[in-house]
Coordinates of N, CA and C in Angstrom, one line a residue:
X1 N 29.1 24.8 -7.8 CA 29.1 25.1 -9.3 C 27.9 26.2 -9.6
X2 N 26.9 25.9 -8.8 CA 25.8 26.9 -9.3 C 26.1 28.3 -8.6
X3 N 26.6 28.3 -7.5 CA 27.1 29.9 -7.1 C 28.1 30.4 -7.7
X4 N 29.1 29.7 -8.4 CA 30.2 30.3 -9.2 C 30.0 30.4 -10.7
X5 N 29.1 29.6 -11.3 CA 29.2 29.4 -12.7 C 27.7 30.2 -13.2
X6 N 27.6 30.7 -14.5 CA 26.5 31.2 -14.9 C 26.0 30.2 -15.7
X7 N 25.1 29.1 -15.1 CA 24.6 27.9 -15.9 C 23.3 28.4 -16.5
X8 N 23.0 28.0 -17.8 CA 21.7 28.1 -18.4 C 20.6 27.1 -17.8
X9 N 21.1 25.9 -17.8 CA 20.4 24.6 -17.5 C 21.2 23.8 -16.7
X10 N 20.6 23.4 -15.6 CA 21.2 22.3 -14.6 C 20.5 21.1 -14.8
X11 N 21.2 19.9 -15.0 CA 20.5 18.7 -15.3 C 21.1 17.7 -14.0
X12 N 20.0 17.3 -13.1 CA 20.6 16.5 -11.9 C 19.7 15.0 -12.0
X13 N 20.4 14.1 -11.6 CA 20.0 12.6 -11.7 C 19.7 12.2 -10.2
X14 N 18.6 11.6 -10.0 CA 18.3 11.2 -8.7 C 17.4 9.8 -8.7
X15 N 17.7 9.2 -7.6 CA 16.9 7.6 -7.3 C 15.5 8.2 -7.3
X16 N 15.1 9.1 -6.6 CA 13.6 9.2 -6.2 C 13.2 10.8 -6.0
X17 N 12.1 11.2 -6.0 CA 11.7 12.5 -6.1 C 12.0 13.1 -4.7
X18 N 12.1 12.7 -3.6 CA 12.6 13.3 -2.4 C 13.8 13.8 -2.6
X19 N 14.9 13.0 -3.0 CA 16.2 13.4 -3.3 C 16.3 14.6 -4.3
X20 N 15.3 14.5 -5.3 CA 15.4 15.5 -6.3 C 14.9 16.8 -5.8
X21 N 13.9 16.8 -4.7 CA 13.3 17.9 -4.1 C 14.4 18.6 -3.2
X22 N 15.2 17.9 -2.6 CA 16.4 18.4 -1.6 C 17.4 19.2 -2.4
X23 N 17.7 18.5 -3.7 CA 18.7 19.2 -4.6 C 18.0 20.4 -5.2
X24 N 16.8 20.4 -5.5 CA 16.3 21.7 -6.1 C 16.1 22.8 -5.0
X25 N 15.9 22.4 -3.9 CA 15.9 23.5 -2.6 C 17.4 24.0 -2.6
X26 N 18.3 23.1 -2.5 CA 19.8 23.6 -2.4 C 20.2 24.3 -3.7
X27 N 19.8 24.0 -4.7 CA 20.3 24.8 -5.9 C 19.5 26.3 -6.0
X28 N 18.3 26.2 -5.6 CA 17.6 27.5 -5.5 C 18.1 28.4 -4.4
X29 N 18.5 27.9 -3.3 CA 19.3 28.6 -2.4 C 20.8 29.0 -2.7
X30 N 21.4 28.2 -3.5 CA 22.8 28.5 -4.0 C 22.8 29.6 -5.2
X31 N 21.6 29.6 -5.8 CA 21.6 30.5 -7.0 C 22.1 31.8 -7.0
X32 N 22.8 32.3 -8.0 CA 23.3 33.6 -7.7 C 22.2 34.6 -7.6
X33 N 22.4 35.7 -6.7 CA 21.4 36.7 -6.6 C 22.1 38.0 -7.1
X34 N 21.3 39.1 -7.3 CA 21.6 40.3 -7.8 C 22.9 40.8 -7.2
X35 N 22.9 40.6 -5.8 CA 24.1 41.1 -4.9 C 25.3 40.5 -5.2
X36 N 25.5 39.1 -5.3 CA 26.6 38.5 -5.4 C 27.1 38.0 -6.8
X37 N 26.2 38.0 -7.8 CA 26.6 37.5 -9.1 C 25.5 37.9 -10.0
X38 N 25.8 38.4 -11.3 CA 24.9 38.7 -12.2 C 24.4 37.4 -12.9
X39 N 23.3 37.6 -13.5 CA 22.6 36.4 -14.4 C 21.5 35.8 -13.7
X40 N 20.7 35.2 -14.6 CA 19.6 34.5 -13.9 C 19.8 33.2 -13.3
X41 N 18.8 32.6 -12.5 CA 18.9 31.5 -12.0 C 18.7 30.4 -13.0
X42 N 19.6 29.4 -13.0 CA 19.6 28.3 -14.1 C 18.2 27.4 -13.8
X43 N 17.8 27.1 -15.1 CA 16.5 26.2 -15.1 C 17.0 24.8 -14.9
X44 N 16.2 24.0 -14.1 CA 16.6 22.8 -13.5 C 15.7 21.8 -14.2
X45 N 16.5 20.8 -14.9 CA 15.8 19.5 -15.2 C 16.2 18.4 -14.5
X46 N 15.2 17.7 -14.1 CA 15.4 16.5 -13.0 C 15.2 15.2 -13.6
X47 N 16.1 14.3 -13.5 CA 16.0 12.9 -13.7 C 15.6 12.0 -12.6
X48 N 14.6 11.3 -12.6 CA 14.3 10.2 -11.6 C 14.1 9.0 -12.1
X49 N 14.1 7.9 -11.1 CA 13.7 6.7 -11.3 C 12.3 6.3 -11.7
X50 N 11.6 6.9 -10.7 CA 10.1 6.7 -11.0 C 9.3 8.0 -10.3
X51 N 8.2 8.0 -11.0 CA 7.2 9.3 -10.7 C 5.9 8.9 -10.2
X52 N 5.3 9.8 -9.4 CA 3.9 9.7 -9.1 C 3.3 11.0 -9.3
X53 N 1.9 11.2 -9.3 CA 1.4 12.4 -9.6 C 1.6 13.4 -8.5
X54 N 1.7 13.0 -7.4 CA 2.2 13.9 -6.2 C 3.6 14.4 -6.4
X55 N 4.5 13.3 -6.7 CA 5.9 13.8 -6.9 C 6.1 14.8 -8.1
X56 N 5.3 14.6 -9.0 CA 5.3 15.5 -10.3 C 4.9 16.9 -9.8
X57 N 3.9 17.0 -9.2 CA 3.4 18.3 -8.7 C 4.4 19.0 -7.7
X58 N 5.1 18.2 -6.9 CA 6.0 18.7 -6.0 C 7.2 19.4 -6.6
X59 N 7.6 18.5 -7.6 CA 8.9 19.0 -8.3 C 8.6 20.3 -9.1
X60 N 7.5 20.3 -9.6 CA 7.0 21.6 -10.4 C 7.0 22.7 -9.4
X61 N 6.3 22.5 -8.4 CA 6.1 23.6 -7.3 C 7.5 24.1 -6.8
X62 N 8.4 23.3 -6.7 CA 9.7 23.6 -6.2 C 10.8 24.1 -7.4
X63 N 10.2 24.2 -8.6 CA 11.0 25.0 -9.5 C 11.5 24.1 -10.6
X64 N 11.3 22.9 -10.6 CA 11.7 22.0 -11.9 C 11.1 22.4 -13.2
X65 N 12.0 22.7 -14.1 CA 11.4 23.0 -15.4 C 11.4 21.9 -16.3
X66 N 11.9 20.8 -15.9 CA 11.9 19.7 -16.8 C 11.8 18.4 -15.8
X67 N 11.1 17.4 -16.0 CA 11.1 16.2 -15.2 C 10.9 15.0 -16.1
X68 N 12.0 14.0 -16.1 CA 12.2 12.9 -16.9 C 12.4 11.7 -16.2
X69 N 12.1 10.6 -16.8 CA 12.5 9.4 -16.1 C 13.9 8.8 -16.6
X70 N 14.7 8.5 -15.6 CA 16.1 8.2 -15.9 C 16.1 7.0 -16.9
X71 N 15.4 6.2 -16.9 CA 15.4 4.8 -17.7 C 15.3 5.2 -19.3
X72 N 14.6 6.4 -19.6 CA 14.5 6.7 -21.0 C 15.1 8.1 -21.2
X73 N 15.8 8.6 -20.4 CA 16.3 10.0 -20.5 C 17.3 10.2 -21.7
X74 N 17.9 9.2 -22.1 CA 18.9 9.3 -23.2 C 18.1 9.8 -24.5
X75 N 16.8 9.4 -24.5 CA 15.8 9.8 -25.7 C 15.4 11.0 -25.6
X76 N 15.0 11.3 -24.4 CA 14.2 12.6 -24.1 C 15.1 13.8 -23.6
X77 N 16.4 13.6 -23.2 CA 17.0 14.8 -22.6 C 17.4 15.8 -23.6
X78 N 17.7 15.6 -25.0 CA 18.0 16.7 -26.0 C 16.9 17.5 -26.1
X79 N 15.7 17.3 -26.2 CA 14.6 18.2 -26.6 C 14.2 18.7 -25.1
X80 N 14.3 18.0 -24.0 CA 14.0 18.4 -22.7 C 14.9 19.7 -22.4
X81 N 16.1 19.5 -22.4 CA 17.0 20.7 -22.1 C 16.7 21.8 -23.1
X82 N 16.5 21.5 -24.4 CA 16.3 22.9 -25.4 C 15.0 23.5 -24.9
X83 N 13.9 22.6 -24.5 CA 12.6 23.2 -24.2 C 12.7 24.1 -22.9
X84 N 13.5 23.5 -21.7 CA 13.5 24.2 -20.6 C 14.3 25.5 -20.7
X85 N 15.5 25.4 -21.5 CA 16.3 26.5 -21.7 C 15.3 27.6 -22.5
X86 N 14.5 27.3 -23.3 CA 13.6 28.1 -24.0 C 12.5 28.7 -23.0
X87 N 12.3 28.3 -21.9 CA 11.3 28.7 -21.1 C 10.1 27.9 -20.9
X88 N 9.9 26.8 -21.4 CA 8.8 25.9 -21.2 C 9.0 24.8 -20.2
X89 N 8.0 24.0 -20.1 CA 8.1 23.1 -19.2 C 8.3 21.7 -20.0
X90 N 9.4 20.9 -19.7 CA 9.5 19.7 -20.5 C 9.3 18.5 -19.5
X91 N 8.3 17.7 -19.9 CA 7.8 16.5 -19.0 C 7.8 15.2 -19.7
X92 N 8.5 14.3 -19.0 CA 8.3 13.0 -19.6 C 6.9 12.7 -19.8
X93 N 6.5 11.6 -20.8 CA 5.2 11.4 -21.2 C 4.4 10.8 -19.9
X94 N 5.0 10.2 -19.0 CA 4.2 9.8 -18.0 C 3.9 11.0 -16.8
X95 N 4.7 11.8 -16.8 CA 4.5 13.1 -15.9 C 3.5 14.2 -16.6
X96 N 3.5 14.1 -17.8 CA 2.6 14.8 -18.7 C 1.0 14.3 -18.5
X97 N 1.0 12.9 -18.5 CA -0.2 12.2 -18.4 C -0.9 12.5 -17.1
X98 N 0.0 12.5 -16.0 CA -0.5 12.9 -14.7 C -1.2 14.2 -14.7
X99 N -0.6 15.1 -15.2 CA -1.1 16.5 -15.3 C -2.3 16.6 -16.3
X100 N -2.2 16.0 -17.5 CA -3.4 16.1 -18.4 C -4.5 15.4 -17.7
X101 N -4.4 14.1 -17.2 CA -5.4 13.5 -16.5 C -6.2 14.3 -15.4
X102 N -5.3 15.0 -14.5 CA -5.8 15.8 -13.5 C -6.7 17.1 -14.2
X103 N -6.2 17.7 -15.1 CA -6.9 18.8 -15.9 C -8.1 18.3 -16.5
X104 N -8.2 17.3 -17.2 CA -9.5 16.8 -18.0 C -10.3 16.0 -17.1
X105 N -10.0 15.5 -16.0 CA -10.8 14.6 -15.2 C -12.0 15.3 -14.8
X106 N -13.2 14.8 -14.9 CA -14.4 15.7 -14.5 C -14.5 16.2 -13.0
X107 N -14.5 17.4 -12.8 CA -14.3 18.0 -11.4 C -15.7 18.9 -11.1
X108 N -15.6 19.3 -10.0 CA -16.6 20.4 -9.6 C -16.1 21.8 -9.7
X109 N -16.6 22.4 -10.7 CA -16.3 23.8 -10.8 C -16.9 24.6 -9.8
X110 N -16.5 25.8 -9.6 CA -17.2 26.7 -8.8 C -18.6 27.1 -9.2
X111 N -18.7 27.2 -10.6 CA -20.1 27.4 -11.0 C -21.1 26.3 -10.8
X112 N -20.6 25.1 -11.0 CA -21.2 23.9 -10.8 C -21.9 23.8 -9.5
X113 N -20.9 24.1 -8.5 CA -21.2 24.0 -7.1 C -22.4 25.1 -6.7
X114 N -22.1 26.2 -7.3 CA -23.1 27.3 -6.9 C -24.4 27.0 -7.4
X115 N -24.4 26.4 -8.6 CA -25.7 26.0 -9.3 C -26.5 25.0 -8.4
X116 N -25.6 23.9 -8.2 CA -26.2 22.9 -7.3 C -26.8 23.4 -6.1
X117 N -26.0 24.2 -5.4 CA -26.4 24.6 -4.2 C -27.7 25.6 -4.2
X118 N -27.8 26.2 -5.3 CA -29.0 27.1 -5.4 C -30.3 26.2 -5.4
X119 N -30.1 25.1 -6.4 CA -31.3 24.1 -6.7 C -31.5 23.6 -5.2
X120 N -30.5 23.1 -4.5 CA -30.7 22.3 -3.2 C -31.5 23.3 -2.2
X121 N -31.1 24.6 -2.3 CA -31.9 25.6 -1.5 C -33.3 25.7 -1.5
X122 N -33.9 25.2 -2.7 CA -35.2 25.4 -3.1 C -36.0 24.3 -2.4
X123 N -35.3 23.3 -1.8 CA -36.0 22.0 -1.1 C -36.3 22.4 0.4
X124 N -37.5 22.0 0.9 CA -37.8 22.0 2.3 C -36.8 21.2 3.0
X125 N -36.9 21.4 4.5 CA -35.8 20.6 5.1 C -36.1 19.0 4.9
X126 N -37.4 18.8 4.9 CA -37.7 17.2 4.6 C -37.2 16.8 3.4
X127 N -37.3 17.5 2.3 CA -36.9 17.1 1.0 C -35.4 17.0 0.9
X128 N -34.8 17.8 1.7 CA -33.3 17.8 1.9 C -32.7 16.5 2.5
X129 N -33.5 16.1 3.5 CA -33.3 14.7 4.3 C -33.4 13.6 3.2
X130 N -34.6 13.7 2.5 CA -34.9 12.7 1.5 C -33.8 12.7 0.5
X131 N -33.5 13.9 -0.1 CA -32.4 13.8 -1.4 C -31.1 13.4 -0.8
X132 N -30.7 13.5 0.5 CA -29.5 13.0 1.1 C -29.5 11.4 1.2
X133 N -30.7 11.0 1.7 CA -30.9 9.5 1.8 C -30.9 9.0 0.5
X134 N -31.5 9.5 -0.7 CA -31.3 9.0 -2.0 C -29.9 8.9 -2.3
X135 N -29.2 10.0 -2.2 CA -27.8 10.0 -2.6 C -27.0 8.8 -1.9
X136 N -27.5 8.5 -0.7 CA -26.7 7.5 0.1 C -27.2 6.0 -0.3
X137 N -28.2 6.0 -1.3 CA -28.8 4.8 -1.8 C -29.8 4.1 -1.0
X138 N -30.4 4.8 -0.1 CA -31.5 4.3 0.8 C -32.7 4.0 0.0
X139 N -33.4 2.9 0.2 CA -34.6 2.6 -0.5 C -35.8 3.4 0.2
X140 N -37.0 3.3 -0.5 CA -38.1 4.0 0.0 C -38.6 3.5 1.4
X141 N -38.6 2.3 1.5 CA -39.1 1.7 2.8 C -38.0 2.1 3.9
X142 N -36.7 2.0 3.5 CA -35.6 2.3 4.5 C -35.7 3.8 5.0
X143 N -36.1 4.6 4.0 CA -36.2 6.2 4.4 C -37.5 6.3 5.2
X144 N -38.6 5.6 4.8 CA -39.9 5.7 5.7 C -39.5 5.5 7.1
X145 N -38.7 4.3 7.3 CA -38.4 3.9 8.6 C -37.6 4.7 9.4
X146 N -36.5 5.3 8.6 CA -35.7 6.3 9.3 C -36.2 7.7 9.6
X147 N -37.3 8.0 8.8 CA -37.8 9.4 9.1 C -39.0 9.3 10.0
X148 N -39.8 8.0 10.1 CA -40.9 7.8 10.8 C -42.1 8.3 10.1
X149 N -42.1 8.1 8.8 CA -43.1 8.4 7.8 C -43.6 7.4 7.1
X150 N -44.6 7.4 6.4 CA -45.1 6.2 5.4 C -44.4 6.4 4.2
X151 N -44.3 5.1 3.6 CA -43.7 5.1 2.2 C -44.4 5.9 1.3
X152 N -45.8 6.0 1.4 CA -46.5 7.0 0.5 C -46.0 8.3 0.4
X153 N -45.8 8.8 1.8 CA -45.3 10.2 2.1 C -43.8 10.2 1.5
X154 N -43.1 9.2 1.6 CA -41.8 9.3 1.0 C -41.7 9.5 -0.5
X155 N -42.7 8.8 -1.1 CA -42.9 8.9 -2.7 C -43.3 10.4 -3.0
X156 N -44.2 10.9 -2.3 CA -44.6 12.2 -2.4 C -43.4 13.4 -2.3
X157 N -42.6 13.0 -1.3 CA -41.5 13.8 -1.0 C -40.5 13.7 -2.3
X158 N -40.2 12.4 -2.8 CA -39.3 12.2 -3.8 C -39.9 12.9 -5.0
X159 N -41.1 12.9 -5.3 CA -41.8 13.6 -6.4 C -41.5 15.2 -6.5
X160 N -41.5 15.7 -5.0 CA -41.4 17.2 -4.9 C -39.8 17.4 -5.4
X161 N -38.9 16.5 -4.8 CA -37.5 16.7 -5.0 C -37.2 16.7 -6.4
X162 N -37.7 15.7 -7.3 CA -37.6 15.6 -8.6 C -38.0 16.9 -9.5
X163 N -39.1 17.3 -9.0 CA -39.7 18.6 -9.7 C -38.8 19.7 -9.3
X164 N -38.5 19.9 -8.1 CA -37.7 21.3 -7.7 C -36.3 21.2 -8.3
X165 N -35.7 20.1 -8.4 CA -34.3 19.8 -9.0 C -34.4 19.7 -10.5
X166 N -35.6 19.5 -11.0 CA -35.8 19.3 -12.5 C -34.9 18.0 -13.0
X167 N -35.2 16.9 -12.3 CA -34.6 15.6 -12.6 C -35.7 14.6 -12.7
X168 N -35.2 13.5 -13.2 CA -36.2 12.4 -13.5 C -35.8 11.1 -12.6
X169 N -34.5 11.0 -12.1 CA -34.5 9.9 -11.2 C -33.4 10.1 -10.2
X170 N -33.0 9.1 -9.3 CA -32.2 9.2 -8.0 C -30.9 9.5 -8.6
X171 N -30.2 9.0 -9.5 CA -28.9 9.3 -10.0 C -28.8 10.7 -10.2
X172 N -29.5 11.3 -11.1 CA -29.7 12.6 -11.3 C -29.6 13.6 -10.1
X173 N -30.5 13.2 -9.1 CA -30.6 13.9 -7.9 C -29.5 13.8 -7.0
X174 N -28.8 12.6 -7.0 CA -27.6 12.3 -6.4 C -26.4 13.1 -6.9
X175 N -26.3 13.3 -8.2 CA -25.3 14.1 -8.9 C -25.4 15.5 -8.3
X176 N -26.5 16.2 -8.2 CA -26.7 17.4 -7.7 C -26.2 17.7 -6.3
X177 N -26.5 16.6 -5.5 CA -26.1 16.7 -4.1 C -24.5 16.5 -4.2
X178 N -24.0 15.6 -4.9 CA -22.5 15.6 -5.1 C -21.9 16.9 -5.5
X179 N -22.4 17.4 -6.6 CA -21.9 18.7 -7.2 C -22.1 19.9 -6.2
X180 N -23.1 19.8 -5.3 CA -23.2 20.8 -4.3 C -22.2 20.8 -3.0
X181 N -21.7 19.7 -2.8 CA -20.7 19.5 -1.8 C -21.3 19.8 -0.4
X182 N -22.6 19.5 -0.3 CA -23.3 19.9 0.8 C -23.6 18.6 1.7
X183 N -23.0 18.6 2.9 CA -23.0 17.6 3.9 C -24.6 17.4 4.3
X184 N -24.9 16.1 4.6 CA -26.3 15.7 5.2 C -26.3 16.3 6.6
X185 N -27.5 16.8 6.7 CA -27.8 17.2 8.2 C -28.5 15.9 8.8
X186 N -28.3 15.9 10.2 CA -28.8 14.6 10.7 C -30.5 14.6 10.4
X187 N -31.1 13.5 10.3 CA -32.4 13.4 10.0 C -33.2 13.6 11.5
X188 N -34.5 13.8 11.1 CA -35.3 14.3 12.3 C -35.2 13.3 13.4
X189 N -35.2 12.0 13.2 CA -35.1 11.0 14.1 C -33.7 10.9 14.8
X190 N -32.6 11.1 14.1 CA -31.3 11.1 14.6 C -31.1 12.4 15.5
X191 N -31.7 13.4 15.2 CA -31.5 14.7 16.0 C -32.2 14.4 17.3
X192 N -33.6 13.9 17.3 CA -34.3 13.4 18.4 C -33.5 12.6 19.3
X193 N -32.6 11.7 18.6 CA -32.0 10.7 19.5 C -30.7 11.2 20.3
X194 N -30.3 12.5 19.8 CA -29.2 13.0 20.5 C -29.4 13.5 21.8

């Protein structure tokens, strides 16, 4: 039907997202091309029994213009078909929630990563060891033992870290390490043990 008919909207119903992906790929392959038939490729609205965030993304990446759950499709299908035909994306509320949650979830933007890395680059190699141990939740005595220095020296390094990063506590320092996505280097004692 996709090869021989000029469809505006194709609605298909499936048990799962994998089955829907297979049909999307077949429909895209069978869609008319300029060589064998005039007209645009039909937009595809997919009905499935259940959705996950990954399945929603995969269906959209493979060309679905609408994704609905079969259980409540009777209520949503009329507006979804109209929306897909008009060129927008029509999503079941659960699919929309996956995408909105992904979009608004706090993340690490490129600017935040660059800023955090610039701040971490100001630290000496010993201060970098300290800040990574802070981020791992190590106590001052544990850091002193791991690094082979006194607890007083650890406190001095922590004050230096706080000053250079312009933070007041361990949580704020740990956040900068997290934002910078910088892996910890082996501590001096770990490097000597290799």
